[in-house]
PDB file of C-alpha atoms and ligand atoms in Angstrom:
ATOM      1  CA  MET N  12      76.018 112.752 180.422  1.00  0.00           C
ATOM      2  CA  ARG N  13      77.293 109.884 178.284  1.00  0.00           C
ATOM      3  CA  LEU N  14      80.948 109.040 178.599  1.00  0.00           C
ATOM      4  CA  GLN N  15      81.514 109.861 174.950  1.00  0.00           C
ATOM      5  CA  THR N  16      80.102 113.346 175.520  1.00  0.00           C
ATOM      6  CA  VAL N  17      82.328 113.846 178.551  1.00  0.00           C
ATOM      7  CA  PHE N  18      85.362 112.875 176.512  1.00  0.00           C
ATOM      8  CA  PHE N  19      84.331 115.237 173.772  1.00  0.00           C
ATOM      9  CA  HIS N  20      84.120 118.171 176.164  1.00  0.00           C
ATOM     10  CA  ILE N  21      87.486 117.282 177.686  1.00  0.00           C
ATOM     11  CA  ASN N  22      88.937 117.262 174.196  1.00  0.00           C
ATOM     12  CA  LEU N  23      87.330 120.625 173.479  1.00  0.00           C
ATOM     13  CA  LEU N  24      88.833 122.105 176.636  1.00  0.00           C
ATOM     14  CA  ILE N  25      92.282 120.780 175.777  1.00  0.00           C
ATOM     15  CA  LYS N  26      92.043 122.362 172.325  1.00  0.00           C
ATOM     16  CA  ILE N  27      90.952 125.691 173.731  1.00  0.00           C
ATOM     17  CA  TYR N  28      93.610 125.544 176.440  1.00  0.00           C
ATOM     18  CA  SER N  29      96.430 124.739 174.034  1.00  0.00           C
ATOM     19  CA  GLY N  30      95.142 127.298 171.552  1.00  0.00           C
ATOM     20  CA  THR N  31      95.506 125.029 168.525  1.00  0.00           C
ATOM     21  CA  THR N  32      93.557 126.117 165.514  1.00  0.00           C
ATOM     22  CA  ILE N  33      93.578 123.441 162.860  1.00  0.00           C
ATOM     23  CA  ILE N  34      90.828 124.709 160.591  1.00  0.00           C
ATOM     24  CA  SER N  35      88.569 127.707 160.234  1.00  0.00           C
ATOM     25  CA  ALA N  36      84.961 127.445 159.056  1.00  0.00           C
ATOM     26  CA  HIS N  37      83.361 129.812 156.567  1.00  0.00           C
ATOM     27  CA  HIS N  38      79.638 130.205 156.083  1.00  0.00           C
ATOM     28  CA  LYS N  39      78.423 129.821 152.477  1.00  0.00           C
ATOM     29  CA  PRO N  40      75.184 131.873 152.396  1.00  0.00           C
ATOM     30  CA  GLU N  41      74.265 130.642 148.899  1.00  0.00           C
ATOM     31  CA  ALA N  42      73.695 127.175 150.401  1.00  0.00           C
ATOM     32  CA  ASP N  43      71.318 128.336 153.181  1.00  0.00           C
ATOM     33  CA  GLY N  44      68.305 126.031 153.494  1.00  0.00           C
ATOM     34  CA  LYS N  45      70.099 123.110 151.846  1.00  0.00           C
ATOM     35  CA  PHE N  46      71.827 120.085 153.293  1.00  0.00           C
ATOM     36  CA  GLY N  47      73.235 116.720 152.301  1.00  0.00           C
ATOM     37  CA  ASN N  48      72.700 113.550 154.307  1.00  0.00           C
ATOM     38  CA  GLN N  49      73.247 110.853 151.705  1.00  0.00           C
ATOM     39  CA  THR N  50      76.957 110.217 151.594  1.00  0.00           C
ATOM     40  CA  ASN N  51      77.776 112.007 154.805  1.00  0.00           C
ATOM     41  CA  ASP N  52      80.678 110.877 156.903  1.00  0.00           C
ATOM     42  CA  GLU N  53      79.303 111.574 160.373  1.00  0.00           C
ATOM     43  CA  THR N  54      76.033 112.928 161.795  1.00  0.00           C
ATOM     44  CA  MET N  55      75.561 114.021 165.413  1.00  0.00           C
ATOM     45  CA  PHE N  56      73.864 116.494 167.720  1.00  0.00           C
ATOM     46  CA  SER N  57      75.925 119.549 168.620  1.00  0.00           C
ATOM     47  CA  ILE N  58      74.896 122.316 170.985  1.00  0.00           C
ATOM     48  CA  SER N  59      76.405 125.022 168.776  1.00  0.00           C
ATOM     49  CA  ILE N  60      78.158 125.786 165.500  1.00  0.00           C
ATOM     50  CA  ALA N  61      81.386 126.004 167.494  1.00  0.00           C
ATOM     51  CA  GLU N  62      80.949 122.456 168.767  1.00  0.00           C
ATOM     52  CA  CYS N  63      80.078 121.188 165.282  1.00  0.00           C
ATOM     53  CA  ASN N  64      83.206 122.963 164.000  1.00  0.00           C
ATOM     54  CA  MET N  65      85.258 121.298 166.739  1.00  0.00           C
ATOM     55  CA  ARG N  66      83.857 117.899 165.762  1.00  0.00           C
ATOM     56  CA  CYS N  67      84.914 118.639 162.213  1.00  0.00           C
ATOM     57  CA  SER N  68      88.438 119.541 163.283  1.00  0.00           C
ATOM     58  CA  LEU N  69      88.698 116.198 165.114  1.00  0.00           C
ATOM     59  CA  ASN N  70      87.771 114.215 161.981  1.00  0.00           C
ATOM     60  CA  SER N  71      90.500 114.073 159.337  1.00  0.00           C
ATOM     61  CA  ARG N  72      87.881 113.427 156.629  1.00  0.00           C
ATOM     62  CA  CYS N  73      85.936 116.597 157.416  1.00  0.00           C
ATOM     63  CA  VAL N  74      86.173 119.440 154.894  1.00  0.00           C
ATOM     64  CA  SER N  75      82.732 120.988 155.405  1.00  0.00           C
ATOM     65  CA  PHE N  76      79.736 120.667 157.674  1.00  0.00           C
ATOM     66  CA  PHE N  77      76.034 121.429 157.682  1.00  0.00           C
ATOM     67  CA  TYR N  78      74.642 122.775 160.930  1.00  0.00           C
ATOM     68  CA  ASN N  79      70.983 123.220 161.775  1.00  0.00           C
ATOM     69  CA  SER N  80      70.442 125.744 164.571  1.00  0.00           C
ATOM     70  CA  LEU N  81      66.822 124.580 165.057  1.00  0.00           C
ATOM     71  CA  THR N  82      67.395 120.832 165.358  1.00  0.00           C
ATOM     72  CA  LYS N  83      71.060 121.075 166.504  1.00  0.00           C
ATOM     73  CA  LEU N  84      72.043 118.476 163.921  1.00  0.00           C
ATOM     74  CA  CYS N  85      75.624 118.563 162.661  1.00  0.00           C
ATOM     75  CA  ILE N  86      76.611 116.659 159.512  1.00  0.00           C
ATOM     76  CA  LEU N  87      80.290 116.366 158.601  1.00  0.00           C
ATOM     77  CA  HIS N  88      81.388 115.909 154.983  1.00  0.00           C
ATOM     78  CA  SER N  89      84.624 115.327 153.098  1.00  0.00           C
ATOM     79  CA  ASN N  90      83.218 117.328 150.177  1.00  0.00           C
ATOM     80  CA  PRO N  91      83.428 121.152 149.978  1.00  0.00           C
ATOM     81  CA  PHE N  92      80.304 121.203 147.755  1.00  0.00           C
ATOM     82  CA  THR N  93      81.893 123.483 145.183  1.00  0.00           C
ATOM     83  CA  TYR N  94      81.052 121.333 142.155  1.00  0.00           C
ATOM     84  CA  THR N  95      78.397 119.051 143.574  1.00  0.00           C
ATOM     85  CA  VAL N  96      74.698 119.720 143.939  1.00  0.00           C
ATOM     86  CA  ILE N  97      73.433 119.732 147.538  1.00  0.00           C
ATOM     87  CA  PRO N  98      70.568 117.213 147.458  1.00  0.00           C
ATOM     88  CA  ASN N  99      68.161 118.138 150.280  1.00  0.00           C
ATOM     89  CA  LEU N 100      66.121 121.190 151.283  1.00  0.00           C
ATOM     90  CA  GLY N 101      65.258 122.005 154.908  1.00  0.00           C
ATOM     91  CA  THR N 102      64.676 124.938 157.265  1.00  0.00           C
ATOM     92  CA  GLY N 103      67.530 126.080 159.473  1.00  0.00           C
ATOM     93  CA  TRP N 104      70.435 124.514 157.564  1.00  0.00           C
ATOM     94  CA  LYS N 105      73.669 126.360 156.903  1.00  0.00           C
ATOM     95  CA  LEU N 106      76.813 125.128 155.170  1.00  0.00           C
ATOM     96  CA  TYR N 107      80.285 125.878 156.548  1.00  0.00           C
ATOM     97  CA  VAL N 108      83.367 125.126 154.471  1.00  0.00           C
ATOM     98  CA  THR N 109      86.699 124.805 156.222  1.00  0.00           C
ATOM     99  CA  ARG N 110      90.152 126.117 155.400  1.00  0.00           C
ATOM    100  CA  ASP N 111      93.450 124.898 156.760  1.00  0.00           C
ATOM    101  CA  ARG N 112      94.969 127.054 159.514  1.00  0.00           C
ATOM    102  CA  THR N 113      98.112 125.043 160.205  1.00  0.00           C
ATOM    103  CA  GLY N 114     100.051 126.554 157.308  1.00  0.00           C
ATOM    104  CA  ARG N 115     100.045 123.282 155.342  1.00  0.00           C
ATOM    105  CA  CYS N 116      97.998 124.762 152.450  1.00  0.00           C
ATOM    106  CA  PRO N 117      98.050 128.155 150.730  1.00  0.00           C
ATOM    107  CA  ASP N 118      94.999 130.415 151.178  1.00  0.00           C
ATOM    108  CA  ASN N 119      92.071 129.500 148.960  1.00  0.00           C
ATOM    109  CA  PHE N 120      93.018 125.830 148.863  1.00  0.00           C
ATOM    110  CA  PHE N 121      90.824 123.149 150.393  1.00  0.00           C
ATOM    111  CA  PHE N 122      92.490 120.635 152.695  1.00  0.00           C
ATOM    112  CA  TYR N 123      91.476 116.976 152.849  1.00  0.00           C
ATOM    113  CA  ARG N 124      93.554 115.936 155.832  1.00  0.00           C
ATOM    114  CA  GLN N 125      92.829 112.215 155.351  1.00  0.00           C
ATOM    115  CA  LEU N 126      94.972 112.211 152.189  1.00  0.00           C
ATOM    116  CA  ASP N 127      97.154 115.193 153.133  1.00  0.00           C
ATOM    117  CA  PHE N 128      95.725 116.769 149.981  1.00  0.00           C
ATOM    118  CA  CYS N 129      95.690 120.568 149.506  1.00  0.00           C
ATOM    119  CA  TYR N 130      93.767 121.409 146.366  1.00  0.00           C
ATOM    120  CA  GLN N 131      92.122 124.083 144.310  1.00  0.00           C
ATOM    121  CA  PHE N 132      89.687 123.803 141.396  1.00  0.00           C
ATOM    122  CA  ARG N 133      90.669 125.513 138.158  1.00  0.00           C
ATOM    123  CA  PRO N 134      88.567 126.452 135.120  1.00  0.00           C
ATOM    124  CA  THR N 135      88.500 124.906 131.666  1.00  0.00           C
ATOM    125  CA  ILE N 136      91.475 125.721 129.487  1.00  0.00           C
ATOM    126  CA  GLN N 137      93.453 124.149 126.660  1.00  0.00           C
ATOM    127  CA  ALA N 138      95.682 121.524 128.315  1.00  0.00           C
ATOM    128  CA  ALA N 139      98.844 123.177 126.990  1.00  0.00           C
ATOM    129  CA  TYR N 140      98.002 126.259 129.090  1.00  0.00           C
ATOM    130  CA  ILE N 141      97.298 124.499 132.394  1.00  0.00           C
ATOM    131  CA  SER N 142      98.770 126.636 135.125  1.00  0.00           C
ATOM    132  CA  CYS N 143      99.174 126.099 138.847  1.00  0.00           C
ATOM    133  CA  PRO N 144     100.721 129.299 140.228  1.00  0.00           C
ATOM    134  CA  LEU N 145     100.996 127.528 143.591  1.00  0.00           C
ATOM    135  CA  GLY N 146     101.827 123.832 143.434  1.00  0.00           C
ATOM    136  CA  LYS N 147     101.244 121.620 140.408  1.00  0.00           C
ATOM    137  CA  LEU N 148      98.663 119.721 138.434  1.00  0.00           C
ATOM    138  CA  GLN N 149      96.886 117.069 140.493  1.00  0.00           C
ATOM    139  CA  ARG N 150      98.466 113.613 140.594  1.00  0.00           C
ATOM    140  CA  ILE N 151      96.370 110.539 141.309  1.00  0.00           C
ATOM    141  CA  ASP N 152      98.463 107.795 142.834  1.00  0.00           C
ATOM    142  CA  THR N 153      95.888 105.776 144.773  1.00  0.00           C
ATOM    143  CA  GLU N 154      92.359 104.498 144.313  1.00  0.00           C
ATOM    144  CA  GLU N 155      91.354 106.497 147.371  1.00  0.00           C
ATOM    145  CA  LYS N 156      92.475 109.725 145.708  1.00  0.00           C
ATOM    146  CA  GLN N 157      90.721 108.747 142.484  1.00  0.00           C
ATOM    147  CA  ASN N 158      87.517 108.131 144.465  1.00  0.00           C
ATOM    148  CA  TYR N 159      87.828 111.382 146.373  1.00  0.00           C
ATOM    149  CA  THR N 160      88.294 113.343 143.139  1.00  0.00           C
ATOM    150  CA  MET N 161      85.184 111.706 141.708  1.00  0.00           C
ATOM    151  CA  LYS N 162      83.219 112.680 144.787  1.00  0.00           C
ATOM    152  CA  ILE N 163      84.172 116.364 144.861  1.00  0.00           C
ATOM    153  CA  THR N 164      83.648 116.890 141.114  1.00  0.00           C
ATOM    154  CA  ALA N 165      80.436 114.859 140.769  1.00  0.00           C
ATOM    155  CA  ASP N 166      78.433 117.708 139.161  1.00  0.00           C
ATOM    156  CA  ILE N 167      81.264 119.795 137.726  1.00  0.00           C
ATOM    157  CA  GLU N 168      79.784 119.528 134.205  1.00  0.00           C
ATOM    158  CA  LEU N 169      77.152 122.080 135.266  1.00  0.00           C
ATOM    159  CA  VAL N 170      79.977 124.633 135.299  1.00  0.00           C
ATOM    160  CA  TYR N 171      82.883 123.153 133.342  1.00  0.00           C
ATOM    161  CA  ASN N 172      81.762 120.588 130.830  1.00  0.00           C
ATOM    162  CA  ALA N 173      85.152 119.175 129.846  1.00  0.00           C
ATOM    163  CA  ALA N 174      87.217 116.190 130.939  1.00  0.00           C
ATOM    164  CA  ILE N 175      89.499 116.631 133.965  1.00  0.00           C
ATOM    165  CA  CYS N 176      93.236 116.702 133.244  1.00  0.00           C
ATOM    166  CA  ILE N 177      95.630 115.021 135.671  1.00  0.00           C
ATOM    167  CA  GLN N 178      99.411 114.478 135.815  1.00  0.00           C
ATOM    168  CA  GLY N 179     100.972 111.795 133.674  1.00  0.00           C
ATOM    169  CA  LYS N 180     102.907 111.546 130.455  1.00  0.00           C
ATOM    170  CA  ASN N 181     104.689 108.900 128.448  1.00  0.00           C
ATOM    171  CA  THR N 182     107.397 109.871 126.027  1.00  0.00           C
ATOM    172  CA  GLY N 183     108.461 106.260 125.494  1.00  0.00           C
ATOM    173  CA  THR N 184     109.789 105.128 128.858  1.00  0.00           C
ATOM    174  CA  GLY N 185     106.553 104.418 130.720  1.00  0.00           C
ATOM    175  CA  TRP N 186     103.898 106.542 132.391  1.00  0.00           C
ATOM    176  CA  LYS N 187     105.443 109.051 134.739  1.00  0.00           C
ATOM    177  CA  PHE N 188     104.494 111.989 136.917  1.00  0.00           C
ATOM    178  CA  LEU N 189     106.032 115.409 136.219  1.00  0.00           C
ATOM    179  CA  ASP N 190     108.877 114.737 138.675  1.00  0.00           C
ATOM    180  CA  GLY N 191     109.855 111.577 136.762  1.00  0.00           C
ATOM    181  CA  THR N 192     108.378 109.074 139.251  1.00  0.00           C
ATOM    182  CA  LEU N 193     106.858 106.002 137.618  1.00  0.00           C
ATOM    183  CA  MET N 194     103.078 105.838 138.061  1.00  0.00           C
ATOM    184  CA  THR N 195     102.021 102.687 139.904  1.00  0.00           C
ATOM    185  CA  TYR N 196      98.271 103.314 140.066  1.00  0.00           C
ATOM    186  CA  SER N 197      96.133 103.739 136.950  1.00  0.00           C
ATOM    187  CA  ASN N 198      92.495 103.619 135.938  1.00  0.00           C
ATOM    188  CA  TRP N 199      92.747 103.145 132.173  1.00  0.00           C
ATOM    189  CA  GLY N 200      89.586 103.049 130.095  1.00  0.00           C
ATOM    190  CA  TRP N 201      88.868 100.526 127.361  1.00  0.00           C
ATOM    191  CA  ASN N 202      91.676 100.326 124.772  1.00  0.00           C
ATOM    192  CA  GLN N 203      93.819 102.744 126.810  1.00  0.00           C
ATOM    193  CA  PRO N 204      96.497 103.968 127.017  1.00  0.00           C
ATOM    194  CA  PHE N 205      95.941 104.603 123.356  1.00  0.00           C
ATOM    195  CA  LYS N 206      99.369 106.094 122.687  1.00  0.00           C
ATOM    196  CA  ASN N 207     102.328 107.795 124.266  1.00  0.00           C
ATOM    197  CA  SER N 208     101.151 111.228 125.182  1.00  0.00           C
ATOM    198  CA  ASN N 209     101.825 114.430 127.042  1.00  0.00           C
ATOM    199  CA  GLN N 210      98.473 114.549 128.698  1.00  0.00           C
ATOM    200  CA  LEU N 211      96.181 112.348 130.714  1.00  0.00           C
ATOM    201  CA  ARG N 212      92.587 113.058 131.502  1.00  0.00           C
ATOM    202  CA  MET N 213      89.654 111.512 133.308  1.00  0.00           C
ATOM    203  CA  ILE N 214      86.509 111.020 131.247  1.00  0.00           C
ATOM    204  CA  ARG N 215      83.706 111.913 133.663  1.00  0.00           C
ATOM    205  CA  TRP N 216      80.897 110.543 131.515  1.00  0.00           C
ATOM    206  CA  LYS N 217      82.667 107.138 131.430  1.00  0.00           C
ATOM    207  CA  ASN N 218      82.935 106.791 135.188  1.00  0.00           C
ATOM    208  CA  TYR N 219      86.186 108.765 135.284  1.00  0.00           C
ATOM    209  CA  VAL N 220      88.314 106.265 133.361  1.00  0.00           C
ATOM    210  CA  TRP N 221      91.647 107.597 132.171  1.00  0.00           C
ATOM    211  CA  ALA N 222      92.431 108.388 128.555  1.00  0.00           C
ATOM    212  CA  THR N 223      95.457 109.763 126.746  1.00  0.00           C
ATOM    213  CA  THR N 224      95.128 112.910 124.748  1.00  0.00           C
ATOM    214  CA  SER N 225      97.141 115.666 123.175  1.00  0.00           C
ATOM    215  CA  ASP N 226      97.622 118.969 124.940  1.00  0.00           C
ATOM    216  CA  THR N 227      95.518 120.832 122.385  1.00  0.00           C
ATOM    217  CA  VAL N 228      92.261 119.602 123.956  1.00  0.00           C
ATOM    218  CA  ASN N 229      90.305 121.492 126.609  1.00  0.00           C
ATOM    219  CA  CYS N 230      89.965 120.285 130.170  1.00  0.00           C
ATOM    220  CA  SER N 231      89.299 121.518 133.670  1.00  0.00           C
ATOM    221  CA  TYR N 232      91.717 120.515 136.425  1.00  0.00           C
ATOM    222  CA  LEU N 233      92.758 120.670 140.049  1.00  0.00           C
ATOM    223  CA  CYS N 234      96.016 122.049 141.370  1.00  0.00           C
ATOM    224  CA  GLU N 235      97.603 120.493 144.435  1.00  0.00           C
ATOM    225  CA  TYR N 236     100.159 121.825 146.871  1.00  0.00           C
ATOM    226  CA  PRO N 237     103.062 121.382 147.093  1.00  0.00           C
TER     227      PRO N 237
HETATM  228  C1  LIG D  26      67.827 112.878 154.545  1.00  0.00           C
HETATM  229  O1  LIG D  26      66.940 113.972 154.696  1.00  0.00           O
HETATM  230  C2  LIG D  26      65.706 113.793 154.047  1.00  0.00           C
HETATM  231  C3  LIG D  26      64.910 115.097 154.164  1.00  0.00           C
HETATM  232  O2  LIG D  26      64.796 115.503 155.492  1.00  0.00           O
HETATM  233  C4  LIG D  26      64.984 112.613 154.668  1.00  0.00           C
HETATM  234  O3  LIG D  26      63.745 112.394 154.011  1.00  0.00           O
HETATM  235  C5  LIG D  26      65.850 111.363 154.554  1.00  0.00           C
HETATM  236  O4  LIG D  26      65.262 110.284 155.232  1.00  0.00           O
HETATM  237  C6  LIG D  26      67.238 111.606 155.123  1.00  0.00           C
HETATM  238  N1  LIG D  26      68.095 110.472 154.811  1.00  0.00           N
HETATM  239  C7  LIG D  26      68.920 109.943 155.695  1.00  0.00           C
HETATM  240  C8  LIG D  26      69.756 108.803 155.202  1.00  0.00           C
HETATM  241  O5  LIG D  26      69.022 110.344 156.843  1.00  0.00           O
HETATM  242  C1  LIG D  27      88.191 125.642 125.063  1.00  0.00           C
HETATM  243  O1  LIG D  27      88.048 126.478 126.207  1.00  0.00           O
HETATM  244  C2  LIG D  27      88.061 127.860 125.884  1.00  0.00           C
HETATM  245  C3  LIG D  27      88.085 128.610 127.191  1.00  0.00           C
HETATM  246  O2  LIG D  27      87.058 128.189 128.041  1.00  0.00           O
HETATM  247  C4  LIG D  27      86.851 128.171 125.003  1.00  0.00           C
HETATM  248  O3  LIG D  27      86.860 129.539 124.672  1.00  0.00           O
HETATM  249  C5  LIG D  27      86.910 127.319 123.744  1.00  0.00           C
HETATM  250  O4  LIG D  27      85.752 127.529 122.988  1.00  0.00           O
HETATM  251  C6  LIG D  27      87.032 125.862 124.096  1.00  0.00           C
HETATM  252  N1  LIG D  27      87.242 125.085 122.885  1.00  0.00           N
HETATM  253  C7  LIG D  27      86.554 123.983 122.634  1.00  0.00           C
HETATM  254  C8  LIG D  27      86.934 123.252 121.363  1.00  0.00           C
HETATM  255  O5  LIG D  27      85.681 123.553 123.363  1.00  0.00           O
HETATM  256  C1  LIG D  28      86.531 103.390 145.465  1.00  0.00           C
HETATM  257  O1  LIG D  28      85.196 103.367 145.025  1.00  0.00           O
HETATM  258  C2  LIG D  28      84.764 102.082 144.567  1.00  0.00           C
HETATM  259  C3  LIG D  28      83.385 102.251 143.992  1.00  0.00           C
HETATM  260  O2  LIG D  28      82.536 102.893 144.872  1.00  0.00           O
HETATM  261  C4  LIG D  28      84.827 101.106 145.737  1.00  0.00           C
HETATM  262  O3  LIG D  28      84.426  99.820 145.316  1.00  0.00           O
HETATM  263  C5  LIG D  28      86.249 101.046 146.255  1.00  0.00           C
HETATM  264  O4  LIG D  28      86.303 100.210 147.409  1.00  0.00           O
HETATM  265  C6  LIG D  28      86.740 102.438 146.635  1.00  0.00           C
HETATM  266  N1  LIG D  28      88.143 102.328 146.980  1.00  0.00           N
HETATM  267  C7  LIG D  28      88.690 102.901 148.051  1.00  0.00           C
HETATM  268  C8  LIG D  28      90.140 102.701 148.268  1.00  0.00           C
HETATM  269  O5  LIG D  28      88.044 103.582 148.845  1.00  0.00           O
END
């Protein structure tokens, strides 16, 4: 047995012994027979779904995993594959999407531990009616969060073909988040920000650059918690 494998099993035993449950994994039957291995974060052999799940819980970038019970391959991903097309077909593959079990996120939110980001996708609506019953509209304050949002919404236009609204407004004193904090990261498109505005959105078909808009336009969005 390789040392790495020994360490893994020790880790597994410690987890079981201490009874910590960080995440739970949920099978998505509609994705049976599909898998993604292009932009995966980590691929390995695992003797069982439980071991693959444990590997996922040990990787702060893991939000979902593909497991193949025939080949014992386990592929960890940061993407929940809600609004992205799964690229490959193959026998024996099943997709498991995780949920937080530490109490950090509400039920039905995904948890990207790497960015401490609890989020939920929401349907297209007029920006003025954006509603996050738990938490608030997504804020993007780093390039890493911008990139992650691009990744998880890569094919969202197949379901919601509108721009994606994010936090940010300028009523004359600079671009600020809803809590009044000045925004220090931005990804403005050409000739933007065009004007002071109540609403910011990411234009997917222009590589997710930011544009100002009024709150009478339609957009889809993510809510984050808290
Ligand atoms: C991904 O899987 C496909 C289909 O099995 C295979 O042809 C391809 O080589 C794999 N790519 C990588 C990067 O492993
Ligand atoms: C805005 O979204 C609503 C709800 O999805 C839809 O009924 C309406 O047609 C959309 N309006 C435009 C201009 O796309
Ligand atoms: C974000 O993505 C771009 C394009 O792929 C890449 O060049 C950049 O390094 C990424 N930034 C971070 C912080 O990951």
